[in-house]
Amino acid sequence: MQWRGSLAALFIAMGCVSKKEMTVDLNRLILGKSYNSTKVFRTAQHVVQAILLGIVVPLLILLLIWDLTDNPNPVPAVVVIAGLVMLCFFFSYVFVVPDDLTSSATDRTLAIASKIFAYTSRGLTPEAALGASKIILSETIASAICFTDGKQVLASWGEDSAKCPAGTPVVLRTTLNVINSGEQSVFSRDASTETGGYFPRLRAGIVAPLTVRGHCVGTLELYYPRLSSIDMRQTALASGFADLISTQLASFELERQDELTARVELRALQSQVDPHFLFNTISTIVSLVRTEPDKARSLLIDFSNYYRQTLSDSDTLTTLEHEVEQGTRYINLMQARYGDGRLRVSVDIDFEVRDCMVPPFILQPLLENCIKHAQRETEPLSIHVRAFETDDGLEIIVEDDGIGMSEEVCAHLFEQHRREEPESITADGSVKRGCGLALFNVLQRIHFFYGEDSGMRVKSQEGVGTQVIVELNGEPHEPAPLTA
């Protein structure tokens, strides 16, 4: 009886089970993942520990029975032990193992997707392909990974990858077939006439298409030493990785198309030349050549610089100081036309924001709106431009003391139908476009460079004036150079 007590103590001393561990593991075994918010039994090691626990605890109970009973009957104890062990196996198989495998697989999949997205978020470049190749190689039993764009190799990684550098022409017949068909294919150099391609020592492979909007734009290729290395799991992994990257490429293509569209709209707006403004300005300068030649010369310089900037390829950010200079040129031309007494403009720009980067061509349309829509018939118009730093970024305010507008008109300025307002010719021969069109175009440029967190607000009161507030929050987005 003494040796049986020593055996029980030995179990505890060996660390098979301690009193504290026994209590915790029993709770975990009984309550499962509800016992702890962190996943219980995450690895196979924990499952083995649970099974051992199901054996050790009944044995300790049996030893205790033997210690307390003079004539123990081992048969009931053995039956109980066998039942507990079977129950422990069943619990682990049905509840613990599937939950553990599902959780681990989900976490692993999300981690892999996050790593690949970090490389392919800006398209399938050689650098992105190389980074993705390293990740995929570590997650499969393939010996080498290769990416192509359908015409040449973008990147390769693995065995003999040095013999397949970026720029190598595509010669593998299977790759060409996949490009044409858009279907994944498995090839073996030993079982077919496929002799070309890269990695000649690797005798088999999987070629998966990378598709964007139904068109194959490249391939993902996994190479193996022999055909027997390719099983259903490897083909499923190849297909899954290809679909994952294709989805990311499609998302990038949509973003790129949106960016191209925004740039085209910006260039179209900047290239618009108001023929009436052009004619009236030239007429004003001609009339001053004889009477005020110096002023005519100054206006001619402003006029040439103004249109040079307006017609230039300006789809990148500019400084606020440069934007104010462009607005000042426009004001100088309009003051020469209307007279200093009819148009008074003041500019108040804080020194610390003069070098702030702003979207191009946002100030001049606001000034043009003031002059064309806010002027009274006889009274002079005053325009005040301010710019200063805020907690979130930069704020630009253009306000006038003109005729203003009703709350109803002000509330609907940025609606879609305002973009389609027709032009009209005023009594003095100038073109009067819809106020909403200019504001909408400015708002589009703000969103293009600064995102949806930035924008414009308009406050107006009839007979008092209008205030346009431009809010540029956060850091601007400098788009990549536009290519054909």
CSV table of C-alpha atoms in Angstrom, one decimal:
chain,number,residue,atom,x,y,z
A,1,MET,CA,0.0,0.0,0.0
A,2,GLN,CA,3.0,2.3,0.7
A,3,TRP,CA,4.3,1.8,-2.8
A,4,ARG,CA,1.0,2.8,-4.3
A,5,GLY,CA,1.2,6.2,-2.4
A,6,SER,CA,4.7,6.7,-3.6
A,7,LEU,CA,3.6,6.1,-7.2
A,8,ALA,CA,1.0,8.8,-6.9
A,9,ALA,CA,3.6,11.2,-5.5
A,10,LEU,CA,5.9,10.2,-8.4
A,11,PHE,CA,3.4,11.3,-11.0
A,12,ILE,CA,3.2,14.7,-9.4
A,13,ALA,CA,6.9,15.0,-8.9
A,14,MET,CA,7.6,14.1,-12.6
A,15,GLY,CA,5.5,17.0,-13.6
A,16,CYS,CA,2.9,14.8,-15.4
A,17,VAL,CA,0.3,16.6,-13.4
A,18,SER,CA,0.3,19.1,-10.6
A,19,LYS,CA,-2.6,20.1,-8.4
A,20,LYS,CA,-2.9,23.5,-10.1
A,21,GLU,CA,-2.4,22.1,-13.6
A,22,MET,CA,-4.9,19.3,-12.9
A,23,THR,CA,-7.6,21.9,-11.9
A,24,VAL,CA,-6.9,24.2,-14.9
A,25,ASP,CA,-6.7,21.4,-17.5
A,26,LEU,CA,-9.9,19.8,-16.1
A,27,ASN,CA,-11.7,23.1,-16.4
A,28,ARG,CA,-10.4,23.5,-20.0
A,29,LEU,CA,-11.3,19.9,-20.9
A,30,ILE,CA,-14.9,20.3,-19.6
A,31,LEU,CA,-15.6,23.9,-20.6
A,32,GLY,CA,-13.7,24.0,-23.9
A,33,LYS,CA,-13.1,27.4,-25.6
A,34,SER,CA,-15.7,29.1,-23.4
A,35,TYR,CA,-13.3,28.7,-20.5
A,36,ASN,CA,-10.9,31.2,-22.0
A,37,SER,CA,-11.3,33.8,-24.7
A,38,THR,CA,-8.0,32.8,-26.1
A,39,LYS,CA,-8.2,29.6,-28.0
A,40,VAL,CA,-7.8,26.5,-25.8
A,41,PHE,CA,-5.8,23.6,-27.2
A,42,ARG,CA,-4.3,25.6,-30.1
A,43,THR,CA,-1.7,23.0,-31.0
A,44,ALA,CA,-1.5,19.2,-31.2
A,45,GLN,CA,0.7,19.3,-28.0
A,46,HIS,CA,-2.3,20.6,-26.0
A,47,VAL,CA,-4.4,17.8,-27.4
A,48,VAL,CA,-1.8,15.2,-26.4
A,49,GLN,CA,-1.7,16.7,-22.9
A,50,ALA,CA,-5.5,16.4,-22.7
A,51,ILE,CA,-5.4,12.8,-23.6
A,52,LEU,CA,-2.6,12.0,-21.1
A,53,LEU,CA,-4.7,13.8,-18.5
A,54,GLY,CA,-7.6,11.5,-19.3
A,55,ILE,CA,-5.4,8.6,-18.5
A,56,VAL,CA,-3.5,9.9,-15.5
A,57,VAL,CA,-6.5,11.1,-13.5
A,58,PRO,CA,-8.3,7.8,-13.6
A,59,LEU,CA,-5.1,6.0,-12.6
A,60,LEU,CA,-4.7,8.3,-9.6
A,61,ILE,CA,-8.4,7.6,-8.7
A,62,LEU,CA,-7.7,3.8,-9.0
A,63,LEU,CA,-4.6,4.2,-6.7
A,64,LEU,CA,-6.7,6.1,-4.2
A,65,ILE,CA,-9.3,3.4,-4.2
A,66,TRP,CA,-6.7,0.8,-3.6
A,67,ASP,CA,-5.3,2.8,-0.7
A,68,LEU,CA,-8.7,3.2,1.0
A,69,THR,CA,-10.1,-0.3,0.3
A,70,ASP,CA,-8.9,-3.5,1.9
A,71,ASN,CA,-10.3,-5.8,-0.8
A,72,PRO,CA,-10.5,-3.7,-3.9
A,73,ASN,CA,-12.3,-5.0,-7.0
A,74,PRO,CA,-10.3,-3.7,-10.0
A,75,VAL,CA,-13.0,-4.5,-12.6
A,76,PRO,CA,-15.3,-1.5,-12.0
A,77,ALA,CA,-12.3,0.8,-11.9
A,78,VAL,CA,-10.9,-0.5,-15.2
A,79,VAL,CA,-14.3,0.0,-16.8
A,80,VAL,CA,-14.5,3.5,-15.6
A,81,ILE,CA,-10.9,4.3,-16.7
A,82,ALA,CA,-11.6,2.9,-20.2
A,83,GLY,CA,-14.8,4.9,-20.5
A,84,LEU,CA,-13.1,8.1,-19.4
A,85,VAL,CA,-10.2,7.5,-21.8
A,86,MET,CA,-12.6,6.9,-24.7
A,87,LEU,CA,-14.6,10.0,-23.8
A,88,CYS,CA,-11.4,12.1,-23.7
A,89,PHE,CA,-10.4,10.8,-27.2
A,90,PHE,CA,-13.9,11.5,-28.5
A,91,PHE,CA,-14.0,15.0,-27.1
A,92,SER,CA,-10.6,15.9,-28.5
A,93,TYR,CA,-11.4,14.5,-31.9
A,94,VAL,CA,-14.9,16.1,-32.2
A,95,PHE,CA,-14.4,19.4,-30.4
A,96,VAL,CA,-10.8,20.3,-29.8
A,97,VAL,CA,-9.0,19.3,-33.0
A,98,PRO,CA,-11.4,20.8,-35.6
A,99,ASP,CA,-11.6,24.0,-33.7
A,100,ASP,CA,-7.9,24.2,-33.4
A,101,LEU,CA,-7.2,23.4,-37.0
A,102,THR,CA,-9.9,25.9,-38.3
A,103,SER,CA,-8.5,28.7,-36.1
A,104,SER,CA,-4.9,28.0,-37.1
A,105,ALA,CA,-5.8,27.8,-40.8
A,106,THR,CA,-7.8,31.0,-40.7
A,107,ASP,CA,-5.1,32.9,-38.9
A,108,ARG,CA,-2.5,31.6,-41.3
A,109,THR,CA,-4.5,32.4,-44.4
A,110,LEU,CA,-5.1,36.0,-43.2
A,111,ALA,CA,-1.4,36.4,-42.4
A,112,ILE,CA,-0.4,35.2,-45.8
A,113,ALA,CA,-3.0,37.4,-47.6
A,114,SER,CA,-1.8,40.4,-45.6
A,115,LYS,CA,1.8,39.8,-46.6
A,116,ILE,CA,1.0,39.3,-50.3
A,117,PHE,CA,-1.2,42.4,-50.3
A,118,ALA,CA,1.7,44.4,-49.0
A,119,TYR,CA,3.6,43.6,-52.2
A,120,THR,CA,0.8,43.6,-54.8
A,121,SER,CA,-1.2,46.7,-53.7
A,122,ARG,CA,0.4,48.8,-56.4
A,123,GLY,CA,0.3,46.3,-59.2
A,124,LEU,CA,2.4,43.3,-60.3
A,125,THR,CA,5.8,44.9,-60.6
A,126,PRO,CA,9.0,42.9,-60.6
A,127,GLU,CA,9.6,43.9,-57.0
A,128,ALA,CA,6.1,42.8,-56.0
A,129,ALA,CA,6.4,39.5,-57.9
A,130,LEU,CA,9.7,38.7,-56.1
A,131,GLY,CA,8.2,39.4,-52.7
A,132,ALA,CA,5.2,37.3,-53.4
A,133,SER,CA,7.4,34.5,-54.8
A,134,LYS,CA,9.3,34.3,-51.5
A,135,ILE,CA,6.0,34.1,-49.5
A,136,ILE,CA,4.5,31.4,-51.7
A,137,LEU,CA,7.6,29.3,-51.8
A,138,SER,CA,7.6,29.2,-48.0
A,139,GLU,CA,4.0,28.0,-47.9
A,140,THR,CA,4.2,25.2,-50.4
A,141,ILE,CA,6.5,22.2,-51.1
A,142,ALA,CA,7.4,23.7,-54.5
A,143,SER,CA,11.1,24.0,-55.3
A,144,ALA,CA,10.8,27.2,-57.3
A,145,ILE,CA,8.3,30.0,-58.0
A,146,CYS,CA,8.0,32.1,-61.1
A,147,PHE,CA,5.8,35.1,-62.1
A,148,THR,CA,5.3,36.2,-65.7
A,149,ASP,CA,3.4,38.9,-67.4
A,150,GLY,CA,2.5,36.6,-70.3
A,151,LYS,CA,5.5,37.8,-72.3
A,152,GLN,CA,8.5,37.7,-70.0
A,153,VAL,CA,9.5,36.6,-66.5
A,154,LEU,CA,8.8,39.2,-63.8
A,155,ALA,CA,10.6,37.4,-61.0
A,156,SER,CA,11.6,34.0,-59.8
A,157,TRP,CA,12.7,32.5,-56.5
A,158,GLY,CA,14.0,29.1,-55.4
A,159,GLU,CA,16.2,26.4,-56.9
A,160,ASP,CA,18.2,27.6,-59.9
A,161,SER,CA,16.3,30.9,-59.9
A,162,ALA,CA,19.5,32.7,-60.9
A,163,LYS,CA,19.2,31.0,-64.3
A,164,CYS,CA,15.8,32.6,-64.8
A,165,PRO,CA,16.2,36.3,-64.2
A,166,ALA,CA,13.6,39.0,-64.8
A,167,GLY,CA,13.2,39.8,-68.4
A,168,THR,CA,13.6,36.2,-69.6
A,169,PRO,CA,11.1,35.6,-72.5
A,170,VAL,CA,8.3,33.1,-71.9
A,171,VAL,CA,9.0,29.9,-73.9
A,172,LEU,CA,7.1,27.3,-71.8
A,173,ARG,CA,4.4,25.9,-74.0
A,174,THR,CA,2.1,25.3,-71.0
A,175,THR,CA,2.4,29.0,-70.0
A,176,LEU,CA,1.4,30.1,-73.5
A,177,ASN,CA,-1.6,27.8,-73.4
A,178,VAL,CA,-2.7,29.1,-70.0
A,179,ILE,CA,-2.4,32.7,-71.3
A,180,ASN,CA,-4.7,31.9,-74.2
A,181,SER,CA,-7.2,29.7,-72.3
A,182,GLY,CA,-7.2,31.3,-68.8
A,183,GLU,CA,-7.3,27.8,-67.2
A,184,GLN,CA,-4.9,26.4,-64.7
A,185,SER,CA,-2.7,23.6,-66.0
A,186,VAL,CA,-0.3,20.9,-64.7
A,187,PHE,CA,2.6,19.8,-66.8
A,188,SER,CA,5.3,17.1,-66.6
A,189,ARG,CA,8.4,17.1,-68.7
A,190,ASP,CA,8.7,13.3,-68.4
A,191,ALA,CA,5.2,12.5,-69.6
A,192,SER,CA,4.9,15.0,-72.5
A,193,THR,CA,6.9,16.8,-75.1
A,194,GLU,CA,7.3,19.9,-72.8
A,195,THR,CA,11.0,20.5,-73.0
A,196,GLY,CA,11.3,24.3,-73.0
A,197,GLY,CA,11.1,26.7,-70.1
A,198,TYR,CA,13.1,27.4,-67.0
A,199,PHE,CA,14.4,25.3,-64.1
A,200,PRO,CA,15.3,22.2,-66.3
A,201,ARG,CA,16.1,20.1,-63.3
A,202,LEU,CA,12.5,20.5,-62.0
A,203,ARG,CA,10.5,18.0,-64.0
A,204,ALA,CA,6.9,19.1,-63.2
A,205,GLY,CA,4.9,22.2,-62.4
A,206,ILE,CA,1.6,24.1,-62.0
A,207,VAL,CA,0.8,27.1,-64.1
A,208,ALA,CA,-2.1,29.3,-62.8
A,209,PRO,CA,-3.5,32.3,-64.7
A,210,LEU,CA,-3.7,35.8,-63.2
A,211,THR,CA,-6.8,37.4,-64.5
A,212,VAL,CA,-8.2,40.9,-64.4
A,213,ARG,CA,-11.8,41.4,-65.7
A,214,GLY,CA,-11.7,38.1,-67.6
A,215,HIS,CA,-8.4,38.7,-69.3
A,216,CYS,CA,-5.2,36.8,-68.4
A,217,VAL,CA,-2.5,39.4,-67.5
A,218,GLY,CA,0.2,37.0,-66.3
A,219,THR,CA,0.9,33.6,-64.7
A,220,LEU,CA,1.9,32.2,-61.4
A,221,GLU,CA,4.1,29.1,-61.9
A,222,LEU,CA,5.1,26.5,-59.2
A,223,TYR,CA,7.9,24.0,-60.1
A,224,TYR,CA,8.5,20.6,-58.4
A,225,PRO,CA,11.2,17.9,-58.7
A,226,ARG,CA,8.7,15.3,-60.0
A,227,LEU,CA,5.0,15.0,-60.9
A,228,SER,CA,4.3,12.8,-57.8
A,229,SER,CA,5.0,15.9,-55.7
A,230,ILE,CA,1.9,17.6,-57.1
A,231,ASP,CA,-1.3,16.6,-55.2
A,232,MET,CA,-4.7,18.1,-54.7
A,233,ARG,CA,-3.4,20.3,-51.9
A,234,GLN,CA,-0.7,21.8,-54.2
A,235,THR,CA,-3.1,22.5,-57.0
A,236,ALA,CA,-5.6,24.1,-54.6
A,237,LEU,CA,-2.8,26.3,-53.1
A,238,ALA,CA,-1.7,27.4,-56.6
A,239,SER,CA,-5.3,28.2,-57.6
A,240,GLY,CA,-5.9,30.0,-54.3
A,241,PHE,CA,-2.8,32.1,-54.5
A,242,ALA,CA,-3.5,33.0,-58.1
A,243,ASP,CA,-7.1,34.1,-57.2
A,244,LEU,CA,-5.9,36.1,-54.3
A,245,ILE,CA,-3.4,38.0,-56.4
A,246,SER,CA,-5.9,38.4,-59.3
A,247,THR,CA,-8.3,40.0,-56.9
A,248,GLN,CA,-5.7,42.5,-55.7
A,249,LEU,CA,-4.7,43.3,-59.3
A,250,ALA,CA,-8.3,43.9,-60.2
A,251,SER,CA,-8.7,46.3,-57.2
A,252,PHE,CA,-5.5,48.1,-58.3
A,253,GLU,CA,-6.8,48.4,-61.8
A,254,LEU,CA,-10.0,50.0,-60.6
A,255,GLU,CA,-8.1,52.5,-58.5
A,256,ARG,CA,-5.8,53.3,-61.5
A,257,GLN,CA,-8.8,53.8,-63.8
A,258,ASP,CA,-10.4,56.2,-61.3
A,259,GLU,CA,-7.1,58.1,-61.0
A,260,LEU,CA,-6.7,58.3,-64.8
A,261,THR,CA,-10.3,59.5,-65.1
A,262,ALA,CA,-9.8,62.2,-62.5
A,263,ARG,CA,-6.6,63.3,-64.2
A,264,VAL,CA,-8.3,63.5,-67.6
A,265,GLU,CA,-11.1,65.6,-66.1
A,266,LEU,CA,-8.5,67.9,-64.5
A,267,ARG,CA,-6.6,68.4,-67.7
A,268,ALA,CA,-9.9,69.0,-69.7
A,269,LEU,CA,-10.9,71.7,-67.2
A,270,GLN,CA,-7.5,73.3,-67.3
A,271,SER,CA,-7.4,73.3,-71.1
A,272,GLN,CA,-10.7,75.1,-71.4
A,273,VAL,CA,-10.2,78.6,-72.8
A,274,ASP,CA,-13.1,81.1,-72.4
A,275,PRO,CA,-13.1,82.8,-75.8
A,276,HIS,CA,-15.0,85.8,-74.4
A,277,PHE,CA,-12.6,86.3,-71.6
A,278,LEU,CA,-9.7,86.0,-74.1
A,279,PHE,CA,-11.3,88.6,-76.4
A,280,ASN,CA,-12.3,91.0,-73.7
A,281,THR,CA,-8.8,90.9,-72.1
A,282,ILE,CA,-7.0,91.5,-75.4
A,283,SER,CA,-9.4,94.4,-76.1
A,284,THR,CA,-8.6,95.9,-72.7
A,285,ILE,CA,-4.9,95.7,-73.2
A,286,VAL,CA,-5.1,97.1,-76.8
A,287,SER,CA,-7.1,100.1,-75.4
A,288,LEU,CA,-4.3,100.8,-72.9
A,289,VAL,CA,-1.4,100.6,-75.3
A,290,ARG,CA,-1.6,104.3,-76.3
A,291,THR,CA,-2.9,105.8,-73.1
A,292,GLU,CA,-1.0,103.7,-70.4
A,293,PRO,CA,1.7,101.7,-72.2
A,294,ASP,CA,3.4,100.6,-68.9
A,295,LYS,CA,0.2,99.2,-67.5
A,296,ALA,CA,-0.6,97.5,-70.8
A,297,ARG,CA,2.9,95.9,-70.7
A,298,SER,CA,2.3,94.7,-67.2
A,299,LEU,CA,-1.1,93.3,-68.1
A,300,LEU,CA,0.3,91.5,-71.1
A,301,ILE,CA,2.9,89.8,-68.9
A,302,ASP,CA,0.2,88.7,-66.4
A,303,PHE,CA,-2.0,87.5,-69.3
A,304,SER,CA,0.8,85.4,-70.9
A,305,ASN,CA,1.8,83.9,-67.5
A,306,TYR,CA,-1.8,83.2,-66.6
A,307,TYR,CA,-2.6,81.2,-69.8
A,308,ARG,CA,0.8,79.5,-69.7
A,309,GLN,CA,-0.1,78.1,-66.3
A,310,THR,CA,-3.7,77.4,-67.2
A,311,LEU,CA,-2.7,75.4,-70.3
A,312,SER,CA,0.3,73.6,-68.7
A,313,ASP,CA,0.3,70.0,-67.8
A,314,SER,CA,-0.4,70.6,-64.1
A,315,ASP,CA,-1.7,67.4,-62.6
A,316,THR,CA,0.7,67.6,-59.6
A,317,LEU,CA,0.4,69.5,-56.4
A,318,THR,CA,1.6,73.1,-56.2
A,319,THR,CA,2.4,75.5,-53.4
A,320,LEU,CA,-0.2,77.8,-51.9
A,321,GLU,CA,2.0,80.8,-52.8
A,322,HIS,CA,2.1,79.7,-56.4
A,323,GLU,CA,-1.7,79.3,-56.5
A,324,VAL,CA,-2.2,82.7,-55.0
A,325,GLU,CA,0.1,84.2,-57.7
A,326,GLN,CA,-2.1,82.6,-60.4
A,327,GLY,CA,-5.2,84.1,-58.7
A,328,THR,CA,-3.6,87.5,-58.5
A,329,ARG,CA,-2.9,87.5,-62.2
A,330,TYR,CA,-6.6,86.8,-62.9
A,331,ILE,CA,-7.7,89.6,-60.5
A,332,ASN,CA,-5.3,92.1,-62.2
A,333,LEU,CA,-6.8,91.3,-65.6
A,334,MET,CA,-10.4,91.7,-64.3
A,335,GLN,CA,-9.6,94.9,-62.4
A,336,ALA,CA,-8.2,96.4,-65.7
A,337,ARG,CA,-11.4,95.4,-67.4
A,338,TYR,CA,-13.9,96.6,-64.7
A,339,GLY,CA,-11.8,99.3,-63.1
A,340,ASP,CA,-10.3,99.5,-59.6
A,341,GLY,CA,-13.4,101.2,-58.2
A,342,ARG,CA,-15.7,98.3,-59.2
A,343,LEU,CA,-13.5,95.4,-57.8
A,344,ARG,CA,-11.5,95.4,-54.6
A,345,VAL,CA,-9.5,92.4,-53.5
A,346,SER,CA,-7.5,91.7,-50.4
A,347,VAL,CA,-5.3,88.7,-49.6
A,348,ASP,CA,-4.2,87.6,-46.2
A,349,ILE,CA,-2.1,84.4,-46.2
A,350,ASP,CA,-0.3,83.3,-43.1
A,351,PHE,CA,3.5,83.1,-43.7
A,352,GLU,CA,3.8,79.5,-42.3
A,353,VAL,CA,1.3,78.1,-44.9
A,354,ARG,CA,2.7,79.7,-48.0
A,355,ASP,CA,4.7,76.5,-48.8
A,356,CYS,CA,1.8,74.1,-48.1
A,357,MET,CA,1.1,71.8,-51.1
A,358,VAL,CA,-2.4,72.3,-52.5
A,359,PRO,CA,-4.3,71.0,-55.5
A,360,PRO,CA,-3.7,73.1,-58.6
A,361,PHE,CA,-6.3,75.5,-60.1
A,362,ILE,CA,-8.6,75.7,-57.0
A,363,LEU,CA,-8.4,79.4,-56.1
A,364,GLN,CA,-8.9,81.1,-59.5
A,365,PRO,CA,-12.3,79.4,-60.2
A,366,LEU,CA,-13.5,80.6,-56.8
A,367,LEU,CA,-12.5,84.1,-57.6
A,368,GLU,CA,-14.1,83.9,-61.0
A,369,ASN,CA,-17.3,82.7,-59.3
A,370,CYS,CA,-17.3,85.8,-57.1
A,371,ILE,CA,-16.9,88.2,-59.9
A,372,LYS,CA,-19.4,86.6,-62.3
A,373,HIS,CA,-22.1,85.7,-59.8
A,374,ALA,CA,-21.8,88.1,-56.9
A,375,GLN,CA,-21.4,91.5,-58.5
A,376,ARG,CA,-24.2,94.1,-58.1
A,377,GLU,CA,-25.1,96.4,-61.0
A,378,THR,CA,-23.6,99.6,-59.6
A,379,GLU,CA,-22.0,99.0,-56.2
A,380,PRO,CA,-18.4,97.8,-56.0
A,381,LEU,CA,-17.6,94.2,-55.0
A,382,SER,CA,-15.1,93.4,-52.3
A,383,ILE,CA,-13.4,90.0,-52.2
A,384,HIS,CA,-11.2,88.8,-49.2
A,385,VAL,CA,-9.0,85.7,-49.5
A,386,ARG,CA,-7.6,84.2,-46.3
A,387,ALA,CA,-5.5,81.1,-45.6
A,388,PHE,CA,-4.3,79.7,-42.3
A,389,GLU,CA,-3.3,76.6,-40.5
A,390,THR,CA,-5.8,74.5,-38.5
A,391,ASP,CA,-5.5,71.5,-36.2
A,392,ASP,CA,-6.3,69.2,-39.1
A,393,GLY,CA,-4.4,70.9,-41.8
A,394,LEU,CA,-5.0,74.0,-44.0
A,395,GLU,CA,-8.1,76.2,-44.4
A,396,ILE,CA,-8.6,78.6,-47.3
A,397,ILE,CA,-11.6,81.1,-47.3
A,398,VAL,CA,-12.8,83.2,-50.2
A,399,GLU,CA,-15.6,85.6,-49.2
A,400,ASP,CA,-17.4,88.5,-50.9
A,401,ASP,CA,-20.0,91.1,-50.0
A,402,GLY,CA,-22.0,90.5,-53.1
A,403,ILE,CA,-25.6,89.6,-53.8
A,404,GLY,CA,-25.4,86.2,-52.1
A,405,MET,CA,-27.9,83.3,-52.6
A,406,SER,CA,-30.8,81.7,-50.9
A,407,GLU,CA,-30.4,78.7,-48.5
A,408,GLU,CA,-32.2,76.5,-51.0
A,409,VAL,CA,-29.7,77.3,-53.8
A,410,CYS,CA,-26.8,77.0,-51.4
A,411,ALA,CA,-27.9,73.6,-50.2
A,412,HIS,CA,-27.9,72.1,-53.7
A,413,LEU,CA,-24.7,73.6,-55.2
A,414,PHE,CA,-22.8,70.3,-55.3
A,415,GLU,CA,-25.6,68.1,-56.7
A,416,GLN,CA,-25.1,66.2,-60.0
A,417,HIS,CA,-27.5,68.3,-62.1
A,418,ARG,CA,-25.6,71.5,-61.3
A,419,ARG,CA,-22.7,70.2,-63.4
A,420,GLU,CA,-24.8,70.3,-66.5
A,421,GLU,CA,-26.0,73.9,-66.2
A,422,PRO,CA,-25.8,75.6,-69.6
A,423,GLU,CA,-23.6,78.6,-70.3
A,424,SER,CA,-25.2,82.0,-70.9
A,425,ILE,CA,-23.9,85.2,-72.3
A,426,THR,CA,-24.2,88.2,-70.1
A,427,ALA,CA,-24.9,91.8,-71.3
A,428,ASP,CA,-21.2,92.7,-71.3
A,429,GLY,CA,-20.4,89.7,-73.5
A,430,SER,CA,-18.8,87.4,-70.9
A,431,VAL,CA,-19.6,83.8,-70.5
A,432,LYS,CA,-21.6,83.0,-67.3
A,433,ARG,CA,-21.3,79.3,-66.4
A,434,GLY,CA,-23.3,77.6,-63.6
A,435,CYS,CA,-21.9,78.3,-60.2
A,436,GLY,CA,-22.2,74.7,-59.3
A,437,LEU,CA,-20.0,73.5,-62.1
A,438,ALA,CA,-17.0,75.5,-61.0
A,439,LEU,CA,-17.5,74.4,-57.3
A,440,PHE,CA,-18.0,70.8,-58.3
A,441,ASN,CA,-14.8,70.7,-60.3
A,442,VAL,CA,-12.8,72.3,-57.5
A,443,LEU,CA,-14.3,69.7,-55.1
A,444,GLN,CA,-13.3,66.9,-57.4
A,445,ARG,CA,-9.7,68.1,-57.4
A,446,ILE,CA,-9.7,68.4,-53.6
A,447,HIS,CA,-10.9,64.8,-53.3
A,448,PHE,CA,-8.4,63.6,-55.9
A,449,PHE,CA,-5.4,64.9,-54.1
A,450,TYR,CA,-6.6,64.9,-50.4
A,451,GLY,CA,-9.3,62.3,-50.2
A,452,GLU,CA,-12.8,62.4,-48.9
A,453,ASP,CA,-11.9,63.8,-45.5
A,454,SER,CA,-11.2,67.1,-47.2
A,455,GLY,CA,-13.7,69.3,-49.0
A,456,MET,CA,-15.7,72.6,-49.2
A,457,ARG,CA,-18.4,74.3,-47.4
A,458,VAL,CA,-20.5,77.3,-48.7
A,459,LYS,CA,-22.2,79.8,-46.5
A,460,SER,CA,-24.3,82.5,-48.1
A,461,GLN,CA,-27.0,85.0,-47.3
A,462,GLU,CA,-29.0,87.0,-49.8
A,463,GLY,CA,-28.0,90.6,-49.9
A,464,VAL,CA,-25.0,90.0,-47.6
A,465,GLY,CA,-22.5,87.9,-49.4
A,466,THR,CA,-21.0,84.4,-49.8
A,467,GLN,CA,-18.2,82.5,-48.1
A,468,VAL,CA,-16.5,79.5,-49.6
A,469,ILE,CA,-14.4,77.5,-47.1
A,470,VAL,CA,-11.9,75.0,-48.5
A,471,GLU,CA,-10.7,72.4,-45.9
A,472,LEU,CA,-7.5,70.4,-46.7
A,473,ASN,CA,-7.0,67.9,-44.0
A,474,GLY,CA,-4.1,65.5,-43.5
A,475,GLU,CA,-1.4,64.8,-45.9
A,476,PRO,CA,-2.0,65.1,-49.7
A,477,HIS,CA,-1.7,62.2,-52.1
A,478,GLU,CA,0.9,62.8,-54.8
A,479,PRO,CA,-0.1,60.5,-57.7
A,480,ALA,CA,2.5,58.7,-59.8
A,481,PRO,CA,3.4,60.2,-63.2
A,482,LEU,CA,0.8,59.6,-65.8
A,483,THR,CA,1.9,57.2,-68.5
A,484,ALA,CA,0.3,56.2,-71.8
